[in-house]
Amino acid sequence: MKDTNCLFCKIATGEIPCDKVYEDADTLAFLDIHPVNPGHTLVIPKEHCQNVFETPEEIWNKVMQSVQKVAQAIRTGLPTEDLNIAMNNGTYAGQVVFHAHVHIMPRHAGDGFELWHGKMYAEGEASVIAEKIKKAF
Ligand code: AMP
Ligand code: ZN
């Protein structure tokens, strides 16, 4: 269902223009307006879902299929060998637009875009954390 206040719903219906690179019945891919590198693409479900937590499994699977197709096309069509695929889910994860979207970001040597920095677990902490996640399924 369309959310009338949602930017990406408006892009999905064509109300707001985009540089479209791929479309099928359930998904749309278009260039991010502020690319990490040229070719930075967003893949969205056409149906309004906020993020990974809200996206029905069937739609999630379709988005993932499109992500792989678009990633292959970016790699074939642009001078890029490598790319990152990422998704921000929730405010503290950096999500700004609350319509689910997967970023596909071409990467080049020395492009200055850093990945996250890992921390160390305290002694015994990792198994406690793993147990909590396992119990939640
Ligand atoms: P996120 O932080 O994961 O919610 O990312 C939202 C992304 O949407 C950012 O990378 C923005 O540059 C991008 N964005 C915002 N408005 C538009 C737009 N009108 N067309 C294309 N990309 C957009
Ligand atoms: Zn939406």
mmCIF file of C-alpha atoms and ligand atoms in Angstrom:
data_model
loop_
_atom_site.group_PDB
_atom_site.id
_atom_site.type_symbol
_atom_site.label_atom_id
_atom_site.label_comp_id
_atom_site.label_asym_id
_atom_site.label_seq_id
_atom_site.Cartn_x
_atom_site.Cartn_y
_atom_site.Cartn_z
ATOM 1 C CA MET A 1 0.000 0.000 0.000
ATOM 2 C CA LYS A 2 1.178 3.522 -0.793
ATOM 3 C CA ASP A 3 2.024 5.953 2.031
ATOM 4 C CA THR A 4 1.059 9.417 0.746
ATOM 5 C CA ASN A 5 3.783 11.113 2.816
ATOM 6 C CA CYS A 6 6.566 8.789 1.749
ATOM 7 C CA LEU A 7 9.268 10.050 -0.637
ATOM 8 C CA PHE A 8 10.083 6.608 -2.058
ATOM 9 C CA CYS A 9 6.378 5.740 -2.547
ATOM 10 C CA LYS A 10 6.185 8.916 -4.636
ATOM 11 C CA ILE A 11 9.234 7.799 -6.616
ATOM 12 C CA ALA A 12 7.670 4.336 -7.062
ATOM 13 C CA THR A 13 4.491 5.831 -8.542
ATOM 14 C CA GLY A 14 6.381 8.337 -10.718
ATOM 15 C CA GLU A 15 5.035 11.351 -8.818
ATOM 16 C CA ILE A 16 8.644 12.333 -8.061
ATOM 17 C CA PRO A 17 11.204 11.688 -10.817
ATOM 18 C CA CYS A 18 14.226 9.439 -10.476
ATOM 19 C CA ASP A 19 17.046 8.067 -12.613
ATOM 20 C CA LYS A 20 15.587 4.583 -12.958
ATOM 21 C CA VAL A 21 17.949 1.707 -13.737
ATOM 22 C CA TYR A 22 15.643 -1.304 -13.264
ATOM 23 C CA GLU A 23 11.989 -2.059 -12.631
ATOM 24 C CA ASP A 24 9.803 -5.130 -12.366
ATOM 25 C CA ALA A 25 6.312 -5.754 -10.986
ATOM 26 C CA ASP A 26 7.361 -5.523 -7.339
ATOM 27 C CA THR A 27 10.642 -3.590 -7.181
ATOM 28 C CA LEU A 28 12.330 -0.484 -8.508
ATOM 29 C CA ALA A 29 15.998 0.541 -8.635
ATOM 30 C CA PHE A 30 17.175 4.116 -9.132
ATOM 31 C CA LEU A 31 20.298 6.205 -8.607
ATOM 32 C CA ASP A 32 20.867 7.664 -5.149
ATOM 33 C CA ILE A 33 20.773 11.465 -5.378
ATOM 34 C CA HIS A 34 23.943 11.786 -3.208
ATOM 35 C CA PRO A 35 26.141 8.910 -4.373
ATOM 36 C CA VAL A 36 29.099 7.521 -2.473
ATOM 37 C CA ASN A 37 30.445 6.921 -5.998
ATOM 38 C CA PRO A 38 28.749 7.262 -9.409
ATOM 39 C CA GLY A 39 26.308 4.402 -9.911
ATOM 40 C CA HIS A 40 25.270 4.224 -6.219
ATOM 41 C CA THR A 41 21.809 2.688 -6.575
ATOM 42 C CA LEU A 42 18.839 2.130 -4.267
ATOM 43 C CA VAL A 43 16.592 -0.918 -4.665
ATOM 44 C CA ILE A 44 13.123 -0.607 -3.122
ATOM 45 C CA PRO A 45 9.926 -2.621 -2.898
ATOM 46 C CA LYS A 46 7.111 -0.748 -4.670
ATOM 47 C CA GLU A 47 4.879 -1.545 -1.715
ATOM 48 C CA HIS A 48 5.449 0.670 1.314
ATOM 49 C CA CYS A 49 7.352 -1.214 4.028
ATOM 50 C CA GLN A 50 9.403 0.752 6.563
ATOM 51 C CA ASN A 51 12.454 -1.458 6.793
ATOM 52 C CA VAL A 52 13.609 -5.069 7.183
ATOM 53 C CA PHE A 53 11.404 -5.624 10.230
ATOM 54 C CA GLU A 54 8.214 -4.719 8.355
ATOM 55 C CA THR A 55 8.853 -6.241 4.948
ATOM 56 C CA PRO A 56 6.837 -9.422 4.213
ATOM 57 C CA GLU A 57 9.082 -12.368 3.335
ATOM 58 C CA GLU A 58 7.747 -12.646 -0.218
ATOM 59 C CA ILE A 59 8.564 -9.006 -0.948
ATOM 60 C CA TRP A 60 11.920 -9.244 0.815
ATOM 61 C CA ASN A 61 12.886 -12.129 -1.464
ATOM 62 C CA LYS A 62 11.921 -10.123 -4.535
ATOM 63 C CA VAL A 63 13.977 -7.146 -3.383
ATOM 64 C CA MET A 64 16.988 -9.420 -2.841
ATOM 65 C CA GLN A 65 16.616 -10.902 -6.346
ATOM 66 C CA SER A 66 16.584 -7.398 -7.808
ATOM 67 C CA VAL A 67 19.592 -6.398 -5.697
ATOM 68 C CA GLN A 68 21.627 -9.209 -7.235
ATOM 69 C CA LYS A 69 20.509 -8.365 -10.789
ATOM 70 C CA VAL A 70 21.270 -4.675 -10.337
ATOM 71 C CA ALA A 71 24.654 -5.413 -8.735
ATOM 72 C CA GLN A 72 25.607 -7.531 -11.761
ATOM 73 C CA ALA A 73 24.485 -4.792 -14.166
ATOM 74 C CA ILE A 74 26.422 -2.100 -12.294
ATOM 75 C CA ARG A 75 29.546 -4.259 -12.411
ATOM 76 C CA THR A 76 29.101 -4.982 -16.116
ATOM 77 C CA GLY A 77 28.053 -1.498 -17.185
ATOM 78 C CA LEU A 78 30.382 0.671 -15.133
ATOM 79 C CA PRO A 79 34.128 0.607 -14.581
ATOM 80 C CA THR A 80 33.818 -0.964 -11.127
ATOM 81 C CA GLU A 81 34.879 -4.400 -9.951
ATOM 82 C CA ASP A 82 33.788 -4.096 -6.333
ATOM 83 C CA LEU A 83 30.753 -2.818 -4.489
ATOM 84 C CA ASN A 84 29.122 -2.713 -1.071
ATOM 85 C CA ILE A 85 25.529 -3.766 -0.453
ATOM 86 C CA ALA A 86 24.046 -2.229 2.704
ATOM 87 C CA MET A 87 20.759 -1.415 4.361
ATOM 88 C CA ASN A 88 20.057 0.990 7.212
ATOM 89 C CA ASN A 89 17.224 -0.152 9.481
ATOM 90 C CA GLY A 90 16.117 2.366 12.093
ATOM 91 C CA THR A 91 17.270 5.813 13.156
ATOM 92 C CA TYR A 92 20.387 4.734 15.056
ATOM 93 C CA ALA A 93 21.411 2.571 12.108
ATOM 94 C CA GLY A 94 21.363 5.696 9.935
ATOM 95 C CA GLN A 95 17.989 5.230 8.255
ATOM 96 C CA VAL A 96 16.665 8.579 7.071
ATOM 97 C CA VAL A 97 14.025 7.528 4.540
ATOM 98 C CA PHE A 98 11.568 5.109 6.178
ATOM 99 C CA HIS A 99 10.689 3.127 3.074
ATOM 100 C CA ALA A 100 12.846 -0.009 2.893
ATOM 101 C CA HIS A 101 15.804 0.386 0.525
ATOM 102 C CA VAL A 102 19.037 -1.436 -0.160
ATOM 103 C CA HIS A 103 22.103 0.584 -1.135
ATOM 104 C CA ILE A 104 24.404 -0.794 -3.835
ATOM 105 C CA MET A 105 27.615 1.241 -3.797
ATOM 106 C CA PRO A 106 30.398 0.904 -6.362
ATOM 107 C CA ARG A 107 33.846 1.007 -4.715
ATOM 108 C CA HIS A 108 37.226 2.069 -6.055
ATOM 109 C CA ALA A 109 40.755 2.060 -4.699
ATOM 110 C CA GLY A 110 41.292 5.069 -2.423
ATOM 111 C CA ASP A 111 37.719 6.384 -2.681
ATOM 112 C CA GLY A 112 37.866 7.365 0.990
ATOM 113 C CA PHE A 113 34.637 5.632 2.029
ATOM 114 C CA GLU A 114 35.387 3.740 5.248
ATOM 115 C CA LEU A 115 33.675 0.654 6.626
ATOM 116 C CA TRP A 116 32.601 0.332 10.263
ATOM 117 C CA HIS A 117 35.266 -0.230 12.922
ATOM 118 C CA GLY A 118 34.930 -3.445 14.948
ATOM 119 C CA LYS A 119 35.193 -3.716 18.745
ATOM 120 C CA MET A 120 36.438 -6.626 20.859
ATOM 121 C CA TYR A 121 34.118 -8.845 22.957
ATOM 122 C CA ALA A 122 34.926 -9.184 26.654
ATOM 123 C CA GLU A 123 35.810 -12.700 27.853
ATOM 124 C CA GLY A 124 32.653 -14.885 27.608
ATOM 125 C CA GLU A 125 30.478 -12.115 26.219
ATOM 126 C CA ALA A 126 30.144 -13.493 22.667
ATOM 127 C CA SER A 127 28.546 -16.782 23.765
ATOM 128 C CA VAL A 128 26.025 -14.933 25.991
ATOM 129 C CA ILE A 129 25.056 -12.662 23.096
ATOM 130 C CA ALA A 130 24.795 -15.588 20.662
ATOM 131 C CA GLU A 131 22.544 -17.435 23.141
ATOM 132 C CA LYS A 132 20.179 -14.447 23.447
ATOM 133 C CA ILE A 133 19.811 -14.247 19.670
ATOM 134 C CA LYS A 134 19.276 -18.004 19.283
ATOM 135 C CA LYS A 135 16.526 -17.964 21.939
ATOM 136 C CA ALA A 136 14.691 -15.180 20.073
ATOM 137 C CA PHE A 137 13.902 -17.221 16.916
HETATM 138 P P1 AMP B 1 19.158 6.008 4.356
HETATM 139 O O1 AMP B 1 20.102 6.819 5.210
HETATM 140 O O2 AMP B 1 19.587 4.570 4.243
HETATM 141 O O3 AMP B 1 17.718 6.190 4.759
HETATM 142 O O4 AMP B 1 19.382 6.571 2.892
HETATM 143 C C1 AMP B 1 18.488 7.381 2.214
HETATM 144 C C2 AMP B 1 19.134 7.672 0.880
HETATM 145 O O5 AMP B 1 18.171 8.227 0.022
HETATM 146 C C3 AMP B 1 20.327 8.658 0.952
HETATM 147 O O6 AMP B 1 21.498 8.024 0.472
HETATM 148 C C4 AMP B 1 19.871 9.793 0.038
HETATM 149 O O7 AMP B 1 20.920 10.350 -0.724
HETATM 150 C C5 AMP B 1 18.833 9.116 -0.840
HETATM 151 N N1 AMP B 1 17.821 10.010 -1.387
HETATM 152 C C6 AMP B 1 17.089 10.929 -0.716
HETATM 153 N N2 AMP B 1 16.223 11.540 -1.552
HETATM 154 C C7 AMP B 1 16.400 10.966 -2.774
HETATM 155 C C8 AMP B 1 15.809 11.164 -4.052
HETATM 156 N N3 AMP B 1 14.841 12.059 -4.252
HETATM 157 N N4 AMP B 1 16.256 10.413 -5.082
HETATM 158 C C9 AMP B 1 17.234 9.502 -4.898
HETATM 159 N N5 AMP B 1 17.825 9.264 -3.712
HETATM 160 C C10 AMP B 1 17.425 9.990 -2.669
HETATM 161 ZN ZN ZN B 2 6.897 4.358 1.036
#
